[in-house]
JSON list of C-alpha atoms in Angstrom, two decimals:
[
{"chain": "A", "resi": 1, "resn": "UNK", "atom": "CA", "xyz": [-9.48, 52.41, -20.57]},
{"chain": "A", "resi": 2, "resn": "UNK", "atom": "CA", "xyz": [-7.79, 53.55, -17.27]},
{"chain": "A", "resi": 3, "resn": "UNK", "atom": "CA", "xyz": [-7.11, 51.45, -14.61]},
{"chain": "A", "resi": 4, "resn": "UNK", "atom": "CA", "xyz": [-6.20, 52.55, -11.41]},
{"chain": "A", "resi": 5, "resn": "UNK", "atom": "CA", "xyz": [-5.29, 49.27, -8.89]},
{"chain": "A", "resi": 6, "resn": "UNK", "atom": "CA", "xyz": [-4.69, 50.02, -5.08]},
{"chain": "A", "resi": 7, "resn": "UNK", "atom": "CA", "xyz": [-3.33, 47.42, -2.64]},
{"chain": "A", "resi": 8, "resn": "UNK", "atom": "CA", "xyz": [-3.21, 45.99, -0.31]},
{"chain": "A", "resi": 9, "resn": "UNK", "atom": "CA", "xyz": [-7.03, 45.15, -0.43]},
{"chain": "A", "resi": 10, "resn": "UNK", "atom": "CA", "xyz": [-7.32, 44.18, 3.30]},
{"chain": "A", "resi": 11, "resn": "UNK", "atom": "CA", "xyz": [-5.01, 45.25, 6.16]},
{"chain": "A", "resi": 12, "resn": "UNK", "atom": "CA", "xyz": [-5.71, 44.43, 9.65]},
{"chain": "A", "resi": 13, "resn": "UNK", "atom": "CA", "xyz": [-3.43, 46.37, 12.49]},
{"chain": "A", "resi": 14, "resn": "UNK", "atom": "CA", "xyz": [-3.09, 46.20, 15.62]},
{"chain": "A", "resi": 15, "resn": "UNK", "atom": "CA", "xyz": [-3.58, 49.61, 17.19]},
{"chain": "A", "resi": 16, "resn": "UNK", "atom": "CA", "xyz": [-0.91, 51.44, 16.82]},
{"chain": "A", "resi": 17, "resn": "UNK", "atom": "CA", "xyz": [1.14, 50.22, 14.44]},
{"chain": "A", "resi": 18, "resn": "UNK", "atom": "CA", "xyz": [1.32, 51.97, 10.72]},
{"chain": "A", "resi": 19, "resn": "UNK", "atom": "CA", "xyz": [-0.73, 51.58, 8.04]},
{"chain": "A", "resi": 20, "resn": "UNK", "atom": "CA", "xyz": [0.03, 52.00, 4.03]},
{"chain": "A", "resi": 21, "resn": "UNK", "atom": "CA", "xyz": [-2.05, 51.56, 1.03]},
{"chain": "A", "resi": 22, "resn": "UNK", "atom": "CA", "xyz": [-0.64, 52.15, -2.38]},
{"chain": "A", "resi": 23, "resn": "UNK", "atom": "CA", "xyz": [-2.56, 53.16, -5.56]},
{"chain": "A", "resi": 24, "resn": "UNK", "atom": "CA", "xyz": [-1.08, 52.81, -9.50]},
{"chain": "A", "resi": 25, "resn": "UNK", "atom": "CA", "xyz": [-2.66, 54.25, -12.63]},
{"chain": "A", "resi": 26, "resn": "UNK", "atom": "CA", "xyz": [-2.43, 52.73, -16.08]},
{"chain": "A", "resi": 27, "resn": "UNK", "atom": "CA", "xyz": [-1.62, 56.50, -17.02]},
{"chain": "A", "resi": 28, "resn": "UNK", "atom": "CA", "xyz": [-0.34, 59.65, -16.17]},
{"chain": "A", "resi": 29, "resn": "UNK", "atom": "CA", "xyz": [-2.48, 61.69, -13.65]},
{"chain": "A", "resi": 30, "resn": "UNK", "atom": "CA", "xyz": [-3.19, 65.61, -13.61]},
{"chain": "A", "resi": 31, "resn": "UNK", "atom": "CA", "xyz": [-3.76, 64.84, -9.68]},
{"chain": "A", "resi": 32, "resn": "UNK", "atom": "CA", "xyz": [-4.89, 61.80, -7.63]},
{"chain": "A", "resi": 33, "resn": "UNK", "atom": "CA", "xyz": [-7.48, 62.17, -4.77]},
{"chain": "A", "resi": 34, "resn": "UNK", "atom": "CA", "xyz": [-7.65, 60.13, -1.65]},
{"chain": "A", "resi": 35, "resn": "UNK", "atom": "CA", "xyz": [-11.57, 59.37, -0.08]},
{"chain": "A", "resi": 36, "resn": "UNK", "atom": "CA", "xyz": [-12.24, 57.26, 3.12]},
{"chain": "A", "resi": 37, "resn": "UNK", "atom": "CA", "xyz": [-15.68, 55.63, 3.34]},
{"chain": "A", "resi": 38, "resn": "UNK", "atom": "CA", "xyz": [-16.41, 54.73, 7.29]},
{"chain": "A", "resi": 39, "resn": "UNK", "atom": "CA", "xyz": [-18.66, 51.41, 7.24]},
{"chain": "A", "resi": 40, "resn": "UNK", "atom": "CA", "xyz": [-22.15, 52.20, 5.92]},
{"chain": "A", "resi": 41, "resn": "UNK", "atom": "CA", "xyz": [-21.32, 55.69, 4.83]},
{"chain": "A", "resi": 42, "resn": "UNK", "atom": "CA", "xyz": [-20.28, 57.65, 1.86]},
{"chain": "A", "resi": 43, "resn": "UNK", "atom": "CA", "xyz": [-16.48, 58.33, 0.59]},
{"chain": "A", "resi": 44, "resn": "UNK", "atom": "CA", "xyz": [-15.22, 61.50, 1.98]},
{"chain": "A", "resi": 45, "resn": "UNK", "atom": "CA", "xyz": [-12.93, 63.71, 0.29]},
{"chain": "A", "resi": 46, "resn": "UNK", "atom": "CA", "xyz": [-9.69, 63.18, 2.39]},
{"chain": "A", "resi": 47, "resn": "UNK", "atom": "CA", "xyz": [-6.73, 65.16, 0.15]},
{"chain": "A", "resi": 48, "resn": "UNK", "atom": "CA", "xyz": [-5.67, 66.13, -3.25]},
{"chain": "A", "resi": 49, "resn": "UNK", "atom": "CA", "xyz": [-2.19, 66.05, -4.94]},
{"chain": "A", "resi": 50, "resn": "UNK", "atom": "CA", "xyz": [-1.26, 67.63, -7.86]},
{"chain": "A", "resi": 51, "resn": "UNK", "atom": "CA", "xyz": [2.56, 67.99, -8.34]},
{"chain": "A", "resi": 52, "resn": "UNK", "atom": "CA", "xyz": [4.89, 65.24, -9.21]},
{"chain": "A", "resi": 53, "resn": "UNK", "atom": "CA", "xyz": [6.58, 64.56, -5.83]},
{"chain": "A", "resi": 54, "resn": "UNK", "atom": "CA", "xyz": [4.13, 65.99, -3.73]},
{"chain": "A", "resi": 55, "resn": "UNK", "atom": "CA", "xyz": [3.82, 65.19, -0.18]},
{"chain": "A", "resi": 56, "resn": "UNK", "atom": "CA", "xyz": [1.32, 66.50, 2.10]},
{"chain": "A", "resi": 57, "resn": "UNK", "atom": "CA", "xyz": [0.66, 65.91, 5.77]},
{"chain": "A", "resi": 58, "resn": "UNK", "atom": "CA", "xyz": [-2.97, 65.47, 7.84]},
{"chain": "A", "resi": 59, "resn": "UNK", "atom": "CA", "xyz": [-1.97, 64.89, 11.08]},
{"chain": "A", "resi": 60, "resn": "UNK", "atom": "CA", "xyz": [-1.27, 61.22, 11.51]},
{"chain": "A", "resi": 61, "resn": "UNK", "atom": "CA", "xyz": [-1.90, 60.70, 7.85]},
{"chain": "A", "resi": 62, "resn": "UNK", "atom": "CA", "xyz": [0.79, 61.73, 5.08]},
{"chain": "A", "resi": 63, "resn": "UNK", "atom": "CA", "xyz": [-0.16, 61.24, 1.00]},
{"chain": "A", "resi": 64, "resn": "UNK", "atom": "CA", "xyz": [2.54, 61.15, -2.03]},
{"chain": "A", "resi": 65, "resn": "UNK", "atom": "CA", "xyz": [2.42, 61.50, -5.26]},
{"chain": "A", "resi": 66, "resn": "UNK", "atom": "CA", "xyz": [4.64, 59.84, -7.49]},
{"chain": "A", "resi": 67, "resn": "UNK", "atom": "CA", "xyz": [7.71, 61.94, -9.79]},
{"chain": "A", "resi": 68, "resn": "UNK", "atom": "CA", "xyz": [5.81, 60.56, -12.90]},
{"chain": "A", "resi": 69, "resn": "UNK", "atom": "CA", "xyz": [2.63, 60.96, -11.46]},
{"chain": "A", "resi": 70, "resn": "UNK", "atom": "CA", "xyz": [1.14, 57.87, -11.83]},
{"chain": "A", "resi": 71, "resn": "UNK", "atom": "CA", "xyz": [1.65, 56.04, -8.31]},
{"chain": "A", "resi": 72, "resn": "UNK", "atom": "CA", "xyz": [0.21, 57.66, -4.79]},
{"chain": "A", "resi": 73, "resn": "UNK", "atom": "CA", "xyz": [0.51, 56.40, -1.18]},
{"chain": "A", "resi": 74, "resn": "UNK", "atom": "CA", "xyz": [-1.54, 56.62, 2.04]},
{"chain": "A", "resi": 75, "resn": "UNK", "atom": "CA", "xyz": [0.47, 56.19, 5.04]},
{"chain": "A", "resi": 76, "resn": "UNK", "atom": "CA", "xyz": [-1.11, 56.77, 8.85]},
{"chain": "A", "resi": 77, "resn": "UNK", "atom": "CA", "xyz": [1.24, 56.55, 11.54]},
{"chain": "A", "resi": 78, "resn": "UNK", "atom": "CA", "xyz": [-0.27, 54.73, 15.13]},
{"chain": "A", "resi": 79, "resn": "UNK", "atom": "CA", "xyz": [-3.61, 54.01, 13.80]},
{"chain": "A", "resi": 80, "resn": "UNK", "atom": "CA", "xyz": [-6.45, 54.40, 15.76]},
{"chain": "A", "resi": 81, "resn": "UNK", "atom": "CA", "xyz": [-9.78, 52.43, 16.17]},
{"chain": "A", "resi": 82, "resn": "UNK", "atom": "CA", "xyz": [-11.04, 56.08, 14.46]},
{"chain": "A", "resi": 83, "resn": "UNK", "atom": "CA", "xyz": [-9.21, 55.09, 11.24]},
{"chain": "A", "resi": 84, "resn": "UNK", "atom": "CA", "xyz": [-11.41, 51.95, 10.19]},
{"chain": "A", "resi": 85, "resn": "UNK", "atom": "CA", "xyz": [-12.60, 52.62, 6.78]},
{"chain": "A", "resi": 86, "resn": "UNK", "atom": "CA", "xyz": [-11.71, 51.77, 3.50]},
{"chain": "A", "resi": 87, "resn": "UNK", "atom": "CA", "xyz": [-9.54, 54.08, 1.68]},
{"chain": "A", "resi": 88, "resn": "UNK", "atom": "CA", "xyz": [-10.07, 54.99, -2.07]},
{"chain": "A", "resi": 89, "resn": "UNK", "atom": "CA", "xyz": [-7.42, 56.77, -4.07]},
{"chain": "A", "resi": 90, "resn": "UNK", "atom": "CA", "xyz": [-9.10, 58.15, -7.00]},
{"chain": "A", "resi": 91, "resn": "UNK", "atom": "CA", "xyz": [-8.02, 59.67, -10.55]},
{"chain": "A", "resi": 92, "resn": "UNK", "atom": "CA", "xyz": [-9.52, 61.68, -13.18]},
{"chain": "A", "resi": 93, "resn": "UNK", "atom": "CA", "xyz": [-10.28, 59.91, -16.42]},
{"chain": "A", "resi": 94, "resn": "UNK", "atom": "CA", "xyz": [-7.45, 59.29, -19.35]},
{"chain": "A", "resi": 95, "resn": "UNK", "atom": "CA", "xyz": [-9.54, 62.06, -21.89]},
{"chain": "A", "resi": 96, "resn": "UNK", "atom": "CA", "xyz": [-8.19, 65.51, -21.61]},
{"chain": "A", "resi": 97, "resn": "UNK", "atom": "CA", "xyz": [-10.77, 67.65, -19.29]},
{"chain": "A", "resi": 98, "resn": "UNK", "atom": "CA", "xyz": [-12.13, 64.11, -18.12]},
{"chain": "A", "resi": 99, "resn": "UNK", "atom": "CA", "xyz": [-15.44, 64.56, -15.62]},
{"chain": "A", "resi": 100, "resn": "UNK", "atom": "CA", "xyz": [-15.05, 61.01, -13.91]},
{"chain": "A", "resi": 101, "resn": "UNK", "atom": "CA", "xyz": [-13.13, 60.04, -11.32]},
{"chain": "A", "resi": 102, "resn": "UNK", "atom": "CA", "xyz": [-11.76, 56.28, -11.49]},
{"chain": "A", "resi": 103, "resn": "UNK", "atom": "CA", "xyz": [-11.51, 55.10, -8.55]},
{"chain": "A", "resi": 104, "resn": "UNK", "atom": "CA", "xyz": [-9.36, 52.14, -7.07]},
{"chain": "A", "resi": 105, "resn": "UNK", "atom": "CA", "xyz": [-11.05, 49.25, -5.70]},
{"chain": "A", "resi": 106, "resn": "UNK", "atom": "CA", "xyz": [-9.76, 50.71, -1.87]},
{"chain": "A", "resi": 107, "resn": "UNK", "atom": "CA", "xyz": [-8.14, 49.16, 1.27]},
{"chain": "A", "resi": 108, "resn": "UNK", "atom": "CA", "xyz": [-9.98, 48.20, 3.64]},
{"chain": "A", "resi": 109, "resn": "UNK", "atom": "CA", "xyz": [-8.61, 49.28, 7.01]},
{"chain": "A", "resi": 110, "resn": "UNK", "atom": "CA", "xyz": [-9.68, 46.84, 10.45]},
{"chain": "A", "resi": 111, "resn": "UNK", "atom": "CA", "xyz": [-7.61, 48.19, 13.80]},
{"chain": "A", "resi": 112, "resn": "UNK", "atom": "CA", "xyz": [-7.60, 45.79, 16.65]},
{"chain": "A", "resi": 113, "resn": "UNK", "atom": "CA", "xyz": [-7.59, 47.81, 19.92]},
{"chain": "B", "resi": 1, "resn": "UNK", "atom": "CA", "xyz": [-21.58, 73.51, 6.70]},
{"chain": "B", "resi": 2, "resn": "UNK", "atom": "CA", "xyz": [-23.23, 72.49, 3.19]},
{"chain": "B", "resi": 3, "resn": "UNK", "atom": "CA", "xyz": [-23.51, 68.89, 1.92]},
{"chain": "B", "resi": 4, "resn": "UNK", "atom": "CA", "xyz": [-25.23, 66.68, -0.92]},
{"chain": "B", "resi": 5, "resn": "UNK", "atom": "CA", "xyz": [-28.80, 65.40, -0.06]},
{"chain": "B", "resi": 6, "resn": "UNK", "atom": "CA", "xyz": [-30.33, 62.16, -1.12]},
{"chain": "B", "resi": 7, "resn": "UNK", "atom": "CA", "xyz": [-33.90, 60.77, -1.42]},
{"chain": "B", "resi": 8, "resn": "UNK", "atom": "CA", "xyz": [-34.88, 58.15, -0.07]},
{"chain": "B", "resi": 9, "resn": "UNK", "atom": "CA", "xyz": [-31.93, 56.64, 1.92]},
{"chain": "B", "resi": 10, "resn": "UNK", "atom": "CA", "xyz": [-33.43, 52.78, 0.55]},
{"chain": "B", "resi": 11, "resn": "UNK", "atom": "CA", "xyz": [-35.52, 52.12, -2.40]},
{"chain": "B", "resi": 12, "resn": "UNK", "atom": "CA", "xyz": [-37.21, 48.67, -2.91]},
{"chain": "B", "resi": 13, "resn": "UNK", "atom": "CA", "xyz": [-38.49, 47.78, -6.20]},
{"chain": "B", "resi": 14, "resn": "UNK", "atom": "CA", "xyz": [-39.79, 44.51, -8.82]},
{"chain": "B", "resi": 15, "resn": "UNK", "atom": "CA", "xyz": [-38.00, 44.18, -11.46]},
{"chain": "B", "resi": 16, "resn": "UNK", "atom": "CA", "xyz": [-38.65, 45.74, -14.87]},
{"chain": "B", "resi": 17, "resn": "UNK", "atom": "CA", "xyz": [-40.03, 48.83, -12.87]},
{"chain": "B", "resi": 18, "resn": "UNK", "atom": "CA", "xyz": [-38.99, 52.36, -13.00]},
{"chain": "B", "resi": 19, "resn": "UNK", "atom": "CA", "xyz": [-37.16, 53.90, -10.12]},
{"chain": "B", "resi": 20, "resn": "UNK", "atom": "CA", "xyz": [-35.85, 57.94, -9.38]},
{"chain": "B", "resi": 21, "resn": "UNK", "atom": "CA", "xyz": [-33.15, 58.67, -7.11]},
{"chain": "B", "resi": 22, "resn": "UNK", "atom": "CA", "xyz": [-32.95, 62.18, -6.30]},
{"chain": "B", "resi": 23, "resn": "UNK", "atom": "CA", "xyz": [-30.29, 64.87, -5.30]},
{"chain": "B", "resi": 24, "resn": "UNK", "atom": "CA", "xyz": [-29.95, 67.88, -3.96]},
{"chain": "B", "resi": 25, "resn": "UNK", "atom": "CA", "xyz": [-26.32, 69.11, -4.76]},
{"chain": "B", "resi": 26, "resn": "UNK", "atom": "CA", "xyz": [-24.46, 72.09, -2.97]},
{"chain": "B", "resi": 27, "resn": "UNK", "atom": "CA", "xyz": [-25.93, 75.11, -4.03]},
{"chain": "B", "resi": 28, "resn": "UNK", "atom": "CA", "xyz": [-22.77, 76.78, -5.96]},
{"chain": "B", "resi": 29, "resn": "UNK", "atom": "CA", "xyz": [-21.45, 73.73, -7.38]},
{"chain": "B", "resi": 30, "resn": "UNK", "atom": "CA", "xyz": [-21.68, 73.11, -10.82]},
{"chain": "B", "resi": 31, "resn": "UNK", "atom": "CA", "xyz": [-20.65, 69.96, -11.91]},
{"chain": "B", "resi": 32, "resn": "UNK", "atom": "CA", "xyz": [-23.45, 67.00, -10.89]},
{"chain": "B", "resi": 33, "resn": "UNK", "atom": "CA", "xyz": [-22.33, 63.25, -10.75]},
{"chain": "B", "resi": 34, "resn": "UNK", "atom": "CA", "xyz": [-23.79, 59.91, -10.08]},
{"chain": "B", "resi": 35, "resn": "UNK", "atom": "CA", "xyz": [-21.37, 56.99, -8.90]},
{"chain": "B", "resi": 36, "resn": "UNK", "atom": "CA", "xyz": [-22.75, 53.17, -7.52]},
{"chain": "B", "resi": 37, "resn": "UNK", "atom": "CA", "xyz": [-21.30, 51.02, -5.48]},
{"chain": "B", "resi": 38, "resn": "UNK", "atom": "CA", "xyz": [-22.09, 47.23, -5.27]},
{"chain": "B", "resi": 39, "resn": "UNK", "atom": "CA", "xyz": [-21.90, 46.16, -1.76]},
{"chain": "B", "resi": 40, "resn": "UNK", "atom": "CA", "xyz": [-18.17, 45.62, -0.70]},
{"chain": "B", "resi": 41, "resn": "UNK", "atom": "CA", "xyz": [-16.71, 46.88, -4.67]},
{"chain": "B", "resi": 42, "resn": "UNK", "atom": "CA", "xyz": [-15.70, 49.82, -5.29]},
{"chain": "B", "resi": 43, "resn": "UNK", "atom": "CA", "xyz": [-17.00, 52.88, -6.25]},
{"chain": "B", "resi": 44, "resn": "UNK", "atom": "CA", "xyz": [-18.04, 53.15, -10.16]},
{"chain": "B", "resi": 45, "resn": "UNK", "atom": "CA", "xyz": [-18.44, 56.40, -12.23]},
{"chain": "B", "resi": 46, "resn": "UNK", "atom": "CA", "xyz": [-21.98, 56.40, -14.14]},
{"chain": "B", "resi": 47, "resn": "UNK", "atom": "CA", "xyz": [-21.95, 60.26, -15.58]},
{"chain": "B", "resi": 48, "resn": "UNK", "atom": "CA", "xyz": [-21.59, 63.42, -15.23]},
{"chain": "B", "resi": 49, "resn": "UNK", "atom": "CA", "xyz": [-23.74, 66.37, -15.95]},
{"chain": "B", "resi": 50, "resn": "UNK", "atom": "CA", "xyz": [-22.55, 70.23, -16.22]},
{"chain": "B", "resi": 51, "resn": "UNK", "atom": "CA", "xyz": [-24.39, 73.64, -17.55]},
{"chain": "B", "resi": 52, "resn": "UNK", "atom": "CA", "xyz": [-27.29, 71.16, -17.87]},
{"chain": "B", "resi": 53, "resn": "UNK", "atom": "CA", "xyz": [-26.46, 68.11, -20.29]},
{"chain": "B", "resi": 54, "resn": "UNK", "atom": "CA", "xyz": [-24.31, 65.24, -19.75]},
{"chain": "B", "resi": 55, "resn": "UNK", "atom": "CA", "xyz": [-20.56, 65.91, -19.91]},
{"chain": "B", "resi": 56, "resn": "UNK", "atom": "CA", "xyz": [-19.71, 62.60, -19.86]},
{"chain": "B", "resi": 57, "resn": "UNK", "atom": "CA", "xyz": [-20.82, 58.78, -19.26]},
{"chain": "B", "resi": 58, "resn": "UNK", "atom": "CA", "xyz": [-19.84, 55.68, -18.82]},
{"chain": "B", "resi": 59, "resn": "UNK", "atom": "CA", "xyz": [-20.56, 52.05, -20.30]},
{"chain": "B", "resi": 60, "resn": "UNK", "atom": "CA", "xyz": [-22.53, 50.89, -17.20]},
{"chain": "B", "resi": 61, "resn": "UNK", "atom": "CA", "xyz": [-24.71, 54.41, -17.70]},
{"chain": "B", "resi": 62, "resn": "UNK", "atom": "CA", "xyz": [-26.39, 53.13, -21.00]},
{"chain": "B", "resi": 63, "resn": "UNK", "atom": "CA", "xyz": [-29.91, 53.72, -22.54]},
{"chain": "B", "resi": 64, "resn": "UNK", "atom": "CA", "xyz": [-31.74, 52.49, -19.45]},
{"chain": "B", "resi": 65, "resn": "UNK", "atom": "CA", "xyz": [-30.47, 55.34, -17.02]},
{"chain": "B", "resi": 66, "resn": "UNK", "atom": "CA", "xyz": [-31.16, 58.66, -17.35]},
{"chain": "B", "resi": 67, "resn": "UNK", "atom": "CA", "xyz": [-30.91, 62.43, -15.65]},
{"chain": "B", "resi": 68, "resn": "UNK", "atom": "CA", "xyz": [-32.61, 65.52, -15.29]},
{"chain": "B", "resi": 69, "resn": "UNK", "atom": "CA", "xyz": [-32.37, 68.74, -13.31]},
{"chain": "B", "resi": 70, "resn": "UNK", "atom": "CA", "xyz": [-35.87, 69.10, -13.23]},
{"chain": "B", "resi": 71, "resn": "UNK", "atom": "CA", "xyz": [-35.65, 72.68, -11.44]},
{"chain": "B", "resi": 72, "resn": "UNK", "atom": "CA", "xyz": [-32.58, 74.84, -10.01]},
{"chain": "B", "resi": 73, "resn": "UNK", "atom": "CA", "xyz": [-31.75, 72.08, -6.56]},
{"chain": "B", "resi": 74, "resn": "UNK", "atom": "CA", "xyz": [-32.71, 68.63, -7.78]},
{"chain": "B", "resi": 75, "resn": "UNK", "atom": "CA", "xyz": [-30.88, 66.65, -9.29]},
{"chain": "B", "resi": 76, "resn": "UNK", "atom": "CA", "xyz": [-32.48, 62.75, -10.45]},
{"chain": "B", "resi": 77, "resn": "UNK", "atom": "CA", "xyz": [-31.44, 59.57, -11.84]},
{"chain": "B", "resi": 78, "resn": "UNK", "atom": "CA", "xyz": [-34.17, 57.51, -13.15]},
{"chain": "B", "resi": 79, "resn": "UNK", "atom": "CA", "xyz": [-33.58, 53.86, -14.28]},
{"chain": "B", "resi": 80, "resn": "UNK", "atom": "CA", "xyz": [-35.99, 52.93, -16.90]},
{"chain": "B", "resi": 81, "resn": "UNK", "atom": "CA", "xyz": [-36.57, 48.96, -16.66]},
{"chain": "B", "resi": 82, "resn": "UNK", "atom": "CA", "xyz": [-34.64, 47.83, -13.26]},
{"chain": "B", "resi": 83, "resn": "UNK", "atom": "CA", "xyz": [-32.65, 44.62, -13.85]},
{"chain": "B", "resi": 84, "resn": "UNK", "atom": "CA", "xyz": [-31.19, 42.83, -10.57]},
{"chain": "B", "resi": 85, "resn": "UNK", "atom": "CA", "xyz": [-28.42, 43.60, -11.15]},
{"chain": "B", "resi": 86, "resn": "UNK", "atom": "CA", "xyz": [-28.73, 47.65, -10.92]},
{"chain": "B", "resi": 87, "resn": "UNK", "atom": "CA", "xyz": [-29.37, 46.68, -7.43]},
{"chain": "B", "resi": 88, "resn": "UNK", "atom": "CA", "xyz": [-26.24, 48.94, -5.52]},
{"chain": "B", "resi": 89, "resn": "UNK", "atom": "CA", "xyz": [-26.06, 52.24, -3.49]},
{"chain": "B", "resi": 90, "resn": "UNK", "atom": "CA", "xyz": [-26.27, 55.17, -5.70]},
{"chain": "B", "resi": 91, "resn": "UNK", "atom": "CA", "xyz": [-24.01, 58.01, -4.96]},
{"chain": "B", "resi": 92, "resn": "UNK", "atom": "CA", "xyz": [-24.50, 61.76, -5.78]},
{"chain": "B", "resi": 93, "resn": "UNK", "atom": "CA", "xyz": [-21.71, 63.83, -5.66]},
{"chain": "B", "resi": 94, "resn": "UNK", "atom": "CA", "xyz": [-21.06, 67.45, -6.82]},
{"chain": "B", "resi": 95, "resn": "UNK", "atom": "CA", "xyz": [-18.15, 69.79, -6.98]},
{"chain": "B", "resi": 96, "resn": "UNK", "atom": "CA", "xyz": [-16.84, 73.54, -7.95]},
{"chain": "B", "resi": 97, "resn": "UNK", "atom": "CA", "xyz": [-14.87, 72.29, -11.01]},
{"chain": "B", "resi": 98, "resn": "UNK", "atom": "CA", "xyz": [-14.24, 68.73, -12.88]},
{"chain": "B", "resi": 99, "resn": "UNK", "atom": "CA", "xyz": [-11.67, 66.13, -12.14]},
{"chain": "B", "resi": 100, "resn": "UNK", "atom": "CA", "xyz": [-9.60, 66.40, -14.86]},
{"chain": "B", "resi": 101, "resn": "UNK", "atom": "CA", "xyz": [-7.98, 70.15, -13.80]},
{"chain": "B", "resi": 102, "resn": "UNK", "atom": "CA", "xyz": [-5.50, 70.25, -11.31]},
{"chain": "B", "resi": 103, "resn": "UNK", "atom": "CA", "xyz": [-7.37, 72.99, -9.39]},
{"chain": "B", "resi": 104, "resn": "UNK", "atom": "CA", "xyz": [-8.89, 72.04, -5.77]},
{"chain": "B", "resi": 105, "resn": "UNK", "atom": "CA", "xyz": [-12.37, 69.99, -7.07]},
{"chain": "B", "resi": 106, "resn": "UNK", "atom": "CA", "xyz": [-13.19, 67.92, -4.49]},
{"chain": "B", "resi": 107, "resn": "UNK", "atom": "CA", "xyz": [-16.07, 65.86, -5.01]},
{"chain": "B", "resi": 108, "resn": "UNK", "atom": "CA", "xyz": [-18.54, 66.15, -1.94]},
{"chain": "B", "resi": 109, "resn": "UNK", "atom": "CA", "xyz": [-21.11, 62.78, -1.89]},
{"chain": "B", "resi": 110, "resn": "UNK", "atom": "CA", "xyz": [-24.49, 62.30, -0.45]},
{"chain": "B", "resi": 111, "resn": "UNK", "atom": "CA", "xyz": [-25.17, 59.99, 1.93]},
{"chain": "B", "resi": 112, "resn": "UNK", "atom": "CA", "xyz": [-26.30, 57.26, -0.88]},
{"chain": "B", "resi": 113, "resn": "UNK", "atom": "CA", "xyz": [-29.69, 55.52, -1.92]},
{"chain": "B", "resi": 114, "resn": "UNK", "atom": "CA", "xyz": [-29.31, 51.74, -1.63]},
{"chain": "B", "resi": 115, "resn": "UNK", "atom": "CA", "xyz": [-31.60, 50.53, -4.09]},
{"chain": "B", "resi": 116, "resn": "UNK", "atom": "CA", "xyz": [-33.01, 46.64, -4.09]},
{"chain": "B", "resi": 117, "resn": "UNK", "atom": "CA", "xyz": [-33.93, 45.32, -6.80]},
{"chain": "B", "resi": 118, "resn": "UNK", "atom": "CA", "xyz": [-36.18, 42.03, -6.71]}
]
């Protein structure tokens, strides 16, 4: 079945430096999501990409997506104490019209102020 | 704003019992999901459920779990015969449209059940 792998699994930053995480899928993806999940909480929907190539900005925060669509990044610039979490990339399942999301086994972010 | 509603936030049980979660998704979403997590993995699909029958499962979701919309807002998991291991936090999540088109469908979760299983 699909596999989608993220790494690195653990990152710990000092404040202020940049952080990236990297997600690859066994296949090609229609689009790849990205979720963070704050200690103790729930994932929450951070961004969506869709085209090969894509690259989309949050602020601090900028996703790609791969040209074959099968590789995605998370990058934040200066991290903040704010941006502890672990971040997900997810990816909808191999079947066409696939209802799950697969999600990779996320990076947990620690910043040391 | 809106967001996905879960009963009860922790659920003890023995094993071999019967358990519910329950959901309340957003209103005008149509596509219902459950997802577990055991503590410090990641996040695992179980099924999904659209125009009110499964759409799809997975192999963790097998004859022991089931779900209902029992009315228009709820939205329930029910595991038959608990094992320990089913012991996790349960995720519902719904969205406006399924994963697998490349319109927006974000997936909105609820703030989890953590279920114990002894």
């Amino acid at each position: 079945g699909q596999q989608v792998m993220q790494i690195p699994q653990y990152q710990h930053v000092q404040e202020g430096e940049d952080f990236t995480t990297y997600c690859n899928s066994s296949t090609t993806l229609s689009n790849i999501q990205w979720y963070k999940q704050r200690p103790g909480g729930h994932p929450v929907f951070l961004i969506q990409l869709v085209k090969s190539g894509e690259v989309k900005k949050q602020k601090r925060l900028t996703f790609q997506f791969g040209e074959a669509k099968k590789n995605s990044s998370l990058h934040i610039t200066a991290t903040q104490t704010t941006d502890v979490g672990t971040y997900f990339c997810a990816g909808p399942g191999s079947g066409a019209g696939s209802y799950q999301l697969t999600f990779g086994k996320g990076t947990k972010l620690s910043v040391i102020p | 704003e809106p967001e996905v509603t879960q009963t009860p936030s922790h659920q003890v049980t023995q094993m071999g019992q019967e358990v519910i979660l329950r959901c309340v998704p957003i209103s005008n979403h149509l596509y219902f999901y459950w997802y577990r997590q055991i503590l410090g993995q990641k996040v695992e699909f179980l099924v999904s459920f659209y125009n009110n029958e499964i759409s799809e499962k997975s192999e963790i979701f097998d004859d022991q779990f089931s779900v209902e919309r029992p009315d228009g807002s709820n939205f329930t998991l029910k595991i038959r015969s608990t094992k320990l291991e089913d012991s996790a936090m349960y995720f519902c999540a719904s969205s406006e449209a399924y994963p697998g088109r490349s319109s927006y469908n974000e997936q909105f979760f609820g703030p989890g059940t953590r279920l114990t299983v002894l």
